[in-house]
Structure formats: C-alpha cells, structure tokens
PDB file of C-alpha atoms in Angstrom:
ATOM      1  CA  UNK A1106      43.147 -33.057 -41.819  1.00 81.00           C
ATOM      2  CA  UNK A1107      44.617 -36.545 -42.245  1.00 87.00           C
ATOM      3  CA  UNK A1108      48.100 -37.162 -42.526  1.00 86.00           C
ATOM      4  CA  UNK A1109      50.445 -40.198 -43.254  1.00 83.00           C
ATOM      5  CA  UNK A1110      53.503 -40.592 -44.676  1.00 83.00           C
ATOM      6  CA  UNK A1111      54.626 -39.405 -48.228  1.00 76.00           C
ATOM      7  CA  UNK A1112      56.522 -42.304 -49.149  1.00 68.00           C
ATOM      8  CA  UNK A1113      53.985 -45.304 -48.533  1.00 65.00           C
ATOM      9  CA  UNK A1114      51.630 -46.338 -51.379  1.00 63.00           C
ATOM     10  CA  UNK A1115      47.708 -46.500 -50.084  1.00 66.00           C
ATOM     11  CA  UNK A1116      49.108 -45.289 -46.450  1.00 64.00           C
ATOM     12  CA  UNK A1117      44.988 -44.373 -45.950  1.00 77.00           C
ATOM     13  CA  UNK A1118      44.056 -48.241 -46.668  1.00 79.00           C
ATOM     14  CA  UNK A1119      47.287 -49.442 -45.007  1.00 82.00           C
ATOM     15  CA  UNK A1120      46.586 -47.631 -41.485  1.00 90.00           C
ATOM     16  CA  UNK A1121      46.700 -49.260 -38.140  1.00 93.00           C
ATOM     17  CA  UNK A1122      47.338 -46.507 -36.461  1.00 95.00           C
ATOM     18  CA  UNK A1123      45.638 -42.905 -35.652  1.00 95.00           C
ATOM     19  CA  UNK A1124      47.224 -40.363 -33.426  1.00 96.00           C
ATOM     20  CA  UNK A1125      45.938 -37.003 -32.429  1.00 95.00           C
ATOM     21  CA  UNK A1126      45.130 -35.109 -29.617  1.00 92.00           C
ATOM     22  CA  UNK A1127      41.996 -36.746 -27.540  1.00 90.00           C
ATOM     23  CA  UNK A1128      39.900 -33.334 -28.820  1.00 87.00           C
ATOM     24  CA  UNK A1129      40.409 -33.764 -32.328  1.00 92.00           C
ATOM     25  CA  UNK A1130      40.089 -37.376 -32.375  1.00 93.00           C
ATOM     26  CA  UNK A1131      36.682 -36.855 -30.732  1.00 91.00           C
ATOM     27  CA  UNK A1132      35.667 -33.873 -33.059  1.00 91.00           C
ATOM     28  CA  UNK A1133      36.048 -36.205 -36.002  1.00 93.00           C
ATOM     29  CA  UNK A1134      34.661 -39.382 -34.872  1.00 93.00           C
ATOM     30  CA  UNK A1135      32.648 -40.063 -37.558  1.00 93.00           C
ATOM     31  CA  UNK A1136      35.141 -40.048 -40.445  1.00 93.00           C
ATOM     32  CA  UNK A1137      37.159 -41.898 -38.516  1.00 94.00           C
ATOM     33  CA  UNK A1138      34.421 -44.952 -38.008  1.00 93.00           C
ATOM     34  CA  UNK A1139      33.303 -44.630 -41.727  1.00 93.00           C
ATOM     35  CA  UNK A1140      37.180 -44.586 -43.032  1.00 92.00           C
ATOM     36  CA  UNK A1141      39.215 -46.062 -40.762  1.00 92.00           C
ATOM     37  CA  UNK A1142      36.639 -48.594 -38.641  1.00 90.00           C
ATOM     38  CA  UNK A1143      39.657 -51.367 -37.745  1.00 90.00           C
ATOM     39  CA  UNK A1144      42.542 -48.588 -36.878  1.00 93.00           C
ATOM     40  CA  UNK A1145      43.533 -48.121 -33.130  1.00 95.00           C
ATOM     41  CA  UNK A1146      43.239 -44.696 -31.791  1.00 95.00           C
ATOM     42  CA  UNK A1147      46.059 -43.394 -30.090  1.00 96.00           C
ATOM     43  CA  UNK A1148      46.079 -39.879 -27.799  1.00 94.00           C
ATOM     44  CA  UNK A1149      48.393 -37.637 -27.689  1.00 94.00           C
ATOM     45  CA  UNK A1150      49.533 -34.516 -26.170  1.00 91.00           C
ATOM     46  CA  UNK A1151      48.927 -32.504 -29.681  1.00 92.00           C
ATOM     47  CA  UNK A1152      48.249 -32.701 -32.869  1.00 93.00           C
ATOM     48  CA  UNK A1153      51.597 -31.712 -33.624  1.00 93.00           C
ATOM     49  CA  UNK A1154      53.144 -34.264 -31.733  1.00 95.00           C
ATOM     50  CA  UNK A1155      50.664 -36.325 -33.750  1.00 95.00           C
ATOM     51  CA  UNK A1156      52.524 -35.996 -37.048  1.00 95.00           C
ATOM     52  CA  UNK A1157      56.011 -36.451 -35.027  1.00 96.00           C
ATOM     53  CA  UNK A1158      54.848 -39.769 -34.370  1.00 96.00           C
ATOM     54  CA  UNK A1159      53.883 -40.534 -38.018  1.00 94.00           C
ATOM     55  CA  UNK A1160      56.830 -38.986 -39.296  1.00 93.00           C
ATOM     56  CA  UNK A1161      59.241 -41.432 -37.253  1.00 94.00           C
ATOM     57  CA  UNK A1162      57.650 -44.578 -37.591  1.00 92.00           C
ATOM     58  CA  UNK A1163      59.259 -46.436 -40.071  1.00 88.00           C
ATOM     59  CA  UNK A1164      56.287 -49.636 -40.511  1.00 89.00           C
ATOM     60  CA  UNK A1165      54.294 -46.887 -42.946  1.00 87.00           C
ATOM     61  CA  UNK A1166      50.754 -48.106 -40.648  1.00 91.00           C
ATOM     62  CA  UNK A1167      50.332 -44.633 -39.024  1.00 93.00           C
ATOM     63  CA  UNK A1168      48.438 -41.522 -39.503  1.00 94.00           C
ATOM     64  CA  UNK A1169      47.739 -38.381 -37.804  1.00 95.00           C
ATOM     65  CA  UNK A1170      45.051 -36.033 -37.140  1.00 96.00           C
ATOM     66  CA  UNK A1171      46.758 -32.902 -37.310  1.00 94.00           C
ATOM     67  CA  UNK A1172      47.185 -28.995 -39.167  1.00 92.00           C
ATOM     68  CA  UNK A1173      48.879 -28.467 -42.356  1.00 92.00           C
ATOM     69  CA  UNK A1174      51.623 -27.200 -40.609  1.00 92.00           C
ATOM     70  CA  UNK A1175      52.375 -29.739 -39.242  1.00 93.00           C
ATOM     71  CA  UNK A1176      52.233 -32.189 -42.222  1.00 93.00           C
ATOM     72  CA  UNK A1177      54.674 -29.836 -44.076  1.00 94.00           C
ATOM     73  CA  UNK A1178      56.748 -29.555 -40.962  1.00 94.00           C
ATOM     74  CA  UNK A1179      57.321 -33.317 -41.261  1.00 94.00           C
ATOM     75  CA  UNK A1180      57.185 -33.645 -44.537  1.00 92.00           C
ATOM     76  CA  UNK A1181      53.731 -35.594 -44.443  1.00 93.00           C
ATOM     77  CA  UNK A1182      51.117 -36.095 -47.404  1.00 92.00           C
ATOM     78  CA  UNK A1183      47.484 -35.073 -46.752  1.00 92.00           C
ATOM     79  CA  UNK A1184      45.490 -37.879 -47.440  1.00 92.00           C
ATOM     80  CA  UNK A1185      42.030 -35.842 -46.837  1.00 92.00           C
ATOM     81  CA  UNK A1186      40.838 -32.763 -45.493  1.00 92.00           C
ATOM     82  CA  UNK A1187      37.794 -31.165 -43.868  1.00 91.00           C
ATOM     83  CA  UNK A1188      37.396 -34.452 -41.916  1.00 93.00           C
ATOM     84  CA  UNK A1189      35.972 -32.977 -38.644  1.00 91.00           C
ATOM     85  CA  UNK A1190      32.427 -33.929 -37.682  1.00 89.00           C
ATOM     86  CA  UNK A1191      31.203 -30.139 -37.645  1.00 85.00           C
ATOM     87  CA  UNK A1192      32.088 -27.587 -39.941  1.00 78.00           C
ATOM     88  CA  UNK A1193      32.439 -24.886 -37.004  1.00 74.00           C
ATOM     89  CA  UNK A1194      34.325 -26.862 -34.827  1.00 70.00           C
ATOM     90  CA  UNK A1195      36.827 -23.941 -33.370  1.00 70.00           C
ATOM     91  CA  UNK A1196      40.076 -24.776 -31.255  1.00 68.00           C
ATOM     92  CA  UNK A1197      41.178 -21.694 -28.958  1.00 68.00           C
ATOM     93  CA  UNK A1198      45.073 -20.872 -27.729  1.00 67.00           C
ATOM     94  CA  UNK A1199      45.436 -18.890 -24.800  1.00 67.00           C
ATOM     95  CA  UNK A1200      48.802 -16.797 -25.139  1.00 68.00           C
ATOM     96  CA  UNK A1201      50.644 -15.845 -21.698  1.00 67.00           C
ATOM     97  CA  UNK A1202      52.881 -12.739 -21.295  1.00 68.00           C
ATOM     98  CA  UNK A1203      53.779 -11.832 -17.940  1.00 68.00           C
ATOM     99  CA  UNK A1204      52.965  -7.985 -18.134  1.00 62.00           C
ATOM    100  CA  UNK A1205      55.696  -5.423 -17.326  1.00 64.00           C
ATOM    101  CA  UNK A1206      55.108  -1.783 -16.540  1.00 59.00           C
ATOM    102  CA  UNK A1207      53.224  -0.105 -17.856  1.00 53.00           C
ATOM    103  CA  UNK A1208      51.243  -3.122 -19.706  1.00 55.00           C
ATOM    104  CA  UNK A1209      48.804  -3.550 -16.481  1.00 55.00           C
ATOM    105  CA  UNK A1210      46.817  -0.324 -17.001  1.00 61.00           C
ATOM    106  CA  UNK A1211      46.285  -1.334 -21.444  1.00 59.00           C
ATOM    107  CA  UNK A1212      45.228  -4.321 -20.099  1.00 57.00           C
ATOM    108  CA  UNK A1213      43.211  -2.947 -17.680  1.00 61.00           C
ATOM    109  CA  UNK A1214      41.361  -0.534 -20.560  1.00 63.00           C
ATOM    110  CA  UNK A1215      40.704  -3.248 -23.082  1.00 59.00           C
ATOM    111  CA  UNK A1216      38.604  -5.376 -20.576  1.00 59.00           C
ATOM    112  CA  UNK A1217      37.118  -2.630 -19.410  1.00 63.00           C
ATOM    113  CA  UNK A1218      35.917  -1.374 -23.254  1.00 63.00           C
ATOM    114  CA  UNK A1219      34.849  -4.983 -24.057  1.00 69.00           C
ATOM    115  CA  UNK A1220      32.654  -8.034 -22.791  1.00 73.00           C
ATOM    116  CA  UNK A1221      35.298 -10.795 -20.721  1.00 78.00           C
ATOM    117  CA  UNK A1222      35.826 -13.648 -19.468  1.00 84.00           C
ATOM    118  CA  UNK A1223      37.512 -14.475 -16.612  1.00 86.00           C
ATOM    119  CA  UNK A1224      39.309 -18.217 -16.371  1.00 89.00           C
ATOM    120  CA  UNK A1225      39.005 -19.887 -12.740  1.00 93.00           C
ATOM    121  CA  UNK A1226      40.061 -22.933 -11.375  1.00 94.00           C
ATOM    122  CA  UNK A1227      39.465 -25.224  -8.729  1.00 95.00           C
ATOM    123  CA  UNK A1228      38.967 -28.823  -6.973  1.00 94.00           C
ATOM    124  CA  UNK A1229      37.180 -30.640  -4.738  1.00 94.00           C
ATOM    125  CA  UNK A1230      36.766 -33.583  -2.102  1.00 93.00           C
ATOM    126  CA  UNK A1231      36.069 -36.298  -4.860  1.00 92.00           C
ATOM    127  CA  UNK A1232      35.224 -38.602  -1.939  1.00 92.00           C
ATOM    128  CA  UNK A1233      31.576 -36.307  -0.688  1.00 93.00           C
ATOM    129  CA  UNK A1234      28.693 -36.763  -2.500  1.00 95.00           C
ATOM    130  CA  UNK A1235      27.380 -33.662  -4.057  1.00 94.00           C
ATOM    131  CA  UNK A1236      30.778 -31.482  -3.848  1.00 94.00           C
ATOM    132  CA  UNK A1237      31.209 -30.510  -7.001  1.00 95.00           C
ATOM    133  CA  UNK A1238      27.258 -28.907  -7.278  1.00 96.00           C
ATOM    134  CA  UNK A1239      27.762 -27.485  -3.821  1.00 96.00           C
ATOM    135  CA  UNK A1240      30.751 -25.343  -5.581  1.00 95.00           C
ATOM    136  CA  UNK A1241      28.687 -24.989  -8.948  1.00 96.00           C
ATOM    137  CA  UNK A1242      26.097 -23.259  -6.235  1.00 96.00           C
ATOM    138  CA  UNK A1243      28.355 -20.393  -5.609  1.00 95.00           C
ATOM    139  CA  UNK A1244      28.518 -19.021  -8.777  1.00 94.00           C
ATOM    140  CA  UNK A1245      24.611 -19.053  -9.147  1.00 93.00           C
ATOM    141  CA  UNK A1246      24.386 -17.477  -5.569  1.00 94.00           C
ATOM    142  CA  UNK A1247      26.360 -14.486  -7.150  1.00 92.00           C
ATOM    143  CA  UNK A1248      24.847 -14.599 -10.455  1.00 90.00           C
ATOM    144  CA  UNK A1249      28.105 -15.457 -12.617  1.00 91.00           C
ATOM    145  CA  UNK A1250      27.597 -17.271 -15.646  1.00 90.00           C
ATOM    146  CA  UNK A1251      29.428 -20.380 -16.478  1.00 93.00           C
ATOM    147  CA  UNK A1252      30.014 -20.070 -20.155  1.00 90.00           C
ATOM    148  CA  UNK A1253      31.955 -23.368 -20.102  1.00 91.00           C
ATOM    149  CA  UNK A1254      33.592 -25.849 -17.279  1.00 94.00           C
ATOM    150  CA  UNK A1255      36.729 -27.942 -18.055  1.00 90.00           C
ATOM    151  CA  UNK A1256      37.699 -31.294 -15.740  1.00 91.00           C
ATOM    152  CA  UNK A1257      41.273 -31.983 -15.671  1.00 87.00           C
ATOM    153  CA  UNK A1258      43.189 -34.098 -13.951  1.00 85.00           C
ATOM    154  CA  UNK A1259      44.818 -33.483 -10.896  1.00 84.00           C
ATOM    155  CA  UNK A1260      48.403 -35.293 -11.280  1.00 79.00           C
ATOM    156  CA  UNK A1261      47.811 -35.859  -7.856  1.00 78.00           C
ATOM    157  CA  UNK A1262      45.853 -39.282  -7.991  1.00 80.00           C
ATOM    158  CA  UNK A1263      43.949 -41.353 -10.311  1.00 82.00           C
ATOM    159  CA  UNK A1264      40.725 -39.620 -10.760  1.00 85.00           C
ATOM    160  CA  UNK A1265      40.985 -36.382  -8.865  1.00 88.00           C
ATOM    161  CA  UNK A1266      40.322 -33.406 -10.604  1.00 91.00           C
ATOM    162  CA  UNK A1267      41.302 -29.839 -11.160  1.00 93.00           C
ATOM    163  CA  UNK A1268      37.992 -27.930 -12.440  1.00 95.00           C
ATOM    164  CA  UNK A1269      38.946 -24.757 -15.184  1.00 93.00           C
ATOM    165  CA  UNK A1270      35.641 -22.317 -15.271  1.00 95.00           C
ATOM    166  CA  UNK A1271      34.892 -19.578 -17.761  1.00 92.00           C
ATOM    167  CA  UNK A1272      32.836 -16.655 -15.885  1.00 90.00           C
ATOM    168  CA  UNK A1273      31.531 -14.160 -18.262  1.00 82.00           C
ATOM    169  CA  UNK A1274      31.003 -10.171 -17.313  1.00 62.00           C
ATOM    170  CA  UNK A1275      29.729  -7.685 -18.992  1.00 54.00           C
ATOM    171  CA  UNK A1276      31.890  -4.816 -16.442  1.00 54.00           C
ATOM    172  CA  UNK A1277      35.579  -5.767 -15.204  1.00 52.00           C
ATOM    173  CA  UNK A1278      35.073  -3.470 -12.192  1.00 52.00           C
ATOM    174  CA  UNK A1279      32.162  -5.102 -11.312  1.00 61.00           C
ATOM    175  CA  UNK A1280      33.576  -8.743 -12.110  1.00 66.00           C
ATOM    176  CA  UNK A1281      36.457  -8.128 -10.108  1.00 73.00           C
ATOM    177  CA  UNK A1282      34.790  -7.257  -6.754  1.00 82.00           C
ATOM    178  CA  UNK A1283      32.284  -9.762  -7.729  1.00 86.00           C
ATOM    179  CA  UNK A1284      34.600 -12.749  -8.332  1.00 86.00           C
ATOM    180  CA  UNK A1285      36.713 -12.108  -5.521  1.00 87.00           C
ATOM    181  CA  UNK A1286      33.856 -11.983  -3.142  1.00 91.00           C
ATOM    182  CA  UNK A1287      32.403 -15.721  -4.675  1.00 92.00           C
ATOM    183  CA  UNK A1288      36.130 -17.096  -4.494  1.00 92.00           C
ATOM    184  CA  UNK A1289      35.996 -16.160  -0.785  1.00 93.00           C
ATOM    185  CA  UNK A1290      33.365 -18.309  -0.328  1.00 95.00           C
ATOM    186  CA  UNK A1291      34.137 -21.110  -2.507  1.00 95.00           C
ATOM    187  CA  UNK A1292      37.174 -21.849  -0.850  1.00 94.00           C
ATOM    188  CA  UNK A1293      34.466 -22.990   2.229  1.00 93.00           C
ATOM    189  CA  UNK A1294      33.402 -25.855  -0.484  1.00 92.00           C
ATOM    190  CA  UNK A1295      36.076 -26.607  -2.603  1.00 94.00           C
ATOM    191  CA  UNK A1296      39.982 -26.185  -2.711  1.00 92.00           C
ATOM    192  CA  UNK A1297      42.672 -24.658  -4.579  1.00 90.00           C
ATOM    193  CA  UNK A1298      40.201 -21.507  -5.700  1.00 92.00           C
ATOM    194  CA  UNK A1299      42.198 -19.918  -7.779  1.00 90.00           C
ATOM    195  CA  UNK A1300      41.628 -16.901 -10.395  1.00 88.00           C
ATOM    196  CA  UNK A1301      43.801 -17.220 -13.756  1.00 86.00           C
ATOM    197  CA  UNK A1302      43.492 -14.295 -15.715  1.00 81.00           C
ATOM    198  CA  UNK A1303      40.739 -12.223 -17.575  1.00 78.00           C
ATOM    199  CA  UNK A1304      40.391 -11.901 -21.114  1.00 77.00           C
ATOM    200  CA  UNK A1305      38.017 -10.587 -23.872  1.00 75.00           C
ATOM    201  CA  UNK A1306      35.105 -12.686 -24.608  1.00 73.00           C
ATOM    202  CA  UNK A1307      36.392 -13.199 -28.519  1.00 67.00           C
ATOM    203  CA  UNK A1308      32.865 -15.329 -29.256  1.00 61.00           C
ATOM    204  CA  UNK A1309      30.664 -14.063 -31.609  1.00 51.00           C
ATOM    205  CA  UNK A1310      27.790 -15.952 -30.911  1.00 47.00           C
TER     206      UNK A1310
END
C-alpha cells in the first residue's frame, strides 16, 4: 500500500518522493507511472525503513511503499491500497534458528516427509566469458532443478556478484548426497560454493 504522512493535506498530489524497497517498487510499477509519473523513486533497504523515512521528513513531499504495519507503526495514513501490479505477487521471509539438540533429527523428519528446497550460493570470475553458464552446467549435469536464481552483490567490488540458487528435491537423502557431490564439482568453475540450509518447498503451484 501507499503511505504518506497523516498531517499533510493532498500528500498523494503533493509527492516528490517514493521510497520502498527496490522489489516492491518494481512489483508496482505501473501505479506508480499512472499516479505518481513526476515523483523520484528512492530504494531502500525495506519497506519498513520506507515509512521511517516518510515519517521523519518534515517537507510533507514523501511517500512510501510499505505494509500496514508499518504505516500504523509510524503513525502514517494510507493513501491507497492493492497498488501492486499483480494480484499474486507473494514476498517470502526466511526465519534462522541455530538448532540445538535435539532439533537436528525434527528437522531432519520434516524434510524428509515433504518436497524441499535447498538454498545455495555462489560466485564467479566476472572477468571469463561464459562462467556463470559453465556453473549453471553443473546442476543440469546432475539433474537438479533451479526453481529460482538470485544475483547479489558481492560487497567486494562494483559489479561482482554472489549467486543465491533454489534446488528443488523430491528425497532429502537423495538431495543431500546429490548436492554435495555437484558442489564438489562446482567449486572447479566457480567460487565460494556454499550450501545454506534446506527447507520445505511451501509453493503450491
């Protein structure tokens, strides 16, 4: 939804200004150049830190792309809602617990009862042509699927990236010999080859 803040008159008219994180800003794209066609998109690192920003400017030109939550967090007015390009847009949250005993083997049991994913991540020499499919090949030589592939950079230098993969399964035994078998040889093509965690495959289509 769109946000601004409560005590401006016509904030939506008034806006110069449109934070949000880069994901939601791109998932409603279109509202935004029907709306808002003159405003100056800004990123962010969330859309919670989206209605921050709103909430402690004091010109009144800003607005926020961000969850109700949020707005009444900050004490924001929702200026409209169901703004998003596509009604099934879906954001995901991964949630980390480092597991103690006992935890391992419930783990263990749920991915074993239930279709998974597996997160993996890796990079690459940017500078050789063709890298990047080289690694790609690896997963196709040992039939994993790639359900999705994330580029993210590095930190290291401009334009250097860290690549997050989603392998699905249908068996964690089997994914587990499996996976550690391709990361063996993916580390001969890219660097950094590193598996995150496993987790069940939540999507119903």
């Amino acid at each position: 939804m769109l946000v601004g803040p409560a005590n401006v008159t016509d904030s939506l008219s008034n806006s110069r200004h449109v934070y949000s994180h880069p994901q939601a800003l791109g998932q409603c794209a279109k509202y935004i150049s029907t709306n808002l066609p003159n405003v100056e998109l800004h990123e962010v690192s969330s859309t919670s830190r989206a209605a921050e920003i709103v909430m402690e400017d004091s010109t009144g030109l800003s607005v926020a792309i961000t969850s109700r939550a949020a707005a009444e967090f900050n004490h924001l007015e929702v200026l409209a809602e169901n703004i998003e390009d596509s009604e099934d847009n879906t954001t995901r949250f991964f949630v980390i617990e480092k597991l103690k005993g006992g935890h391992e083997e419930e783990a263990s049991r749920i991915c074993e009862e239930q279709p998974t994913k597996s997160l993996l991540s890796f990079t690459i020499d940017h500078s050789r042509p063709g890298a990047l499919a080289d690694a790609l090949l690896v997963f196709k030589a040992y039939n994993l699927n790639l359900s999705s592939i994330f580029p993210r950079p590095s930190g290291l230098k401009a334009w250097n990236y860290i690549f997050l993969v989603e392998v699905q399964a249908r068996s964690s035994d089997d994914l587990n010999e499996v996976i550690r078998k391709a990361l063996k040889d993916l580390e001969r093509t890219a660097q950094g080859c590193t598996r995150l965690g496993t987790y069940v495959n939540a999507q119903k289509r």
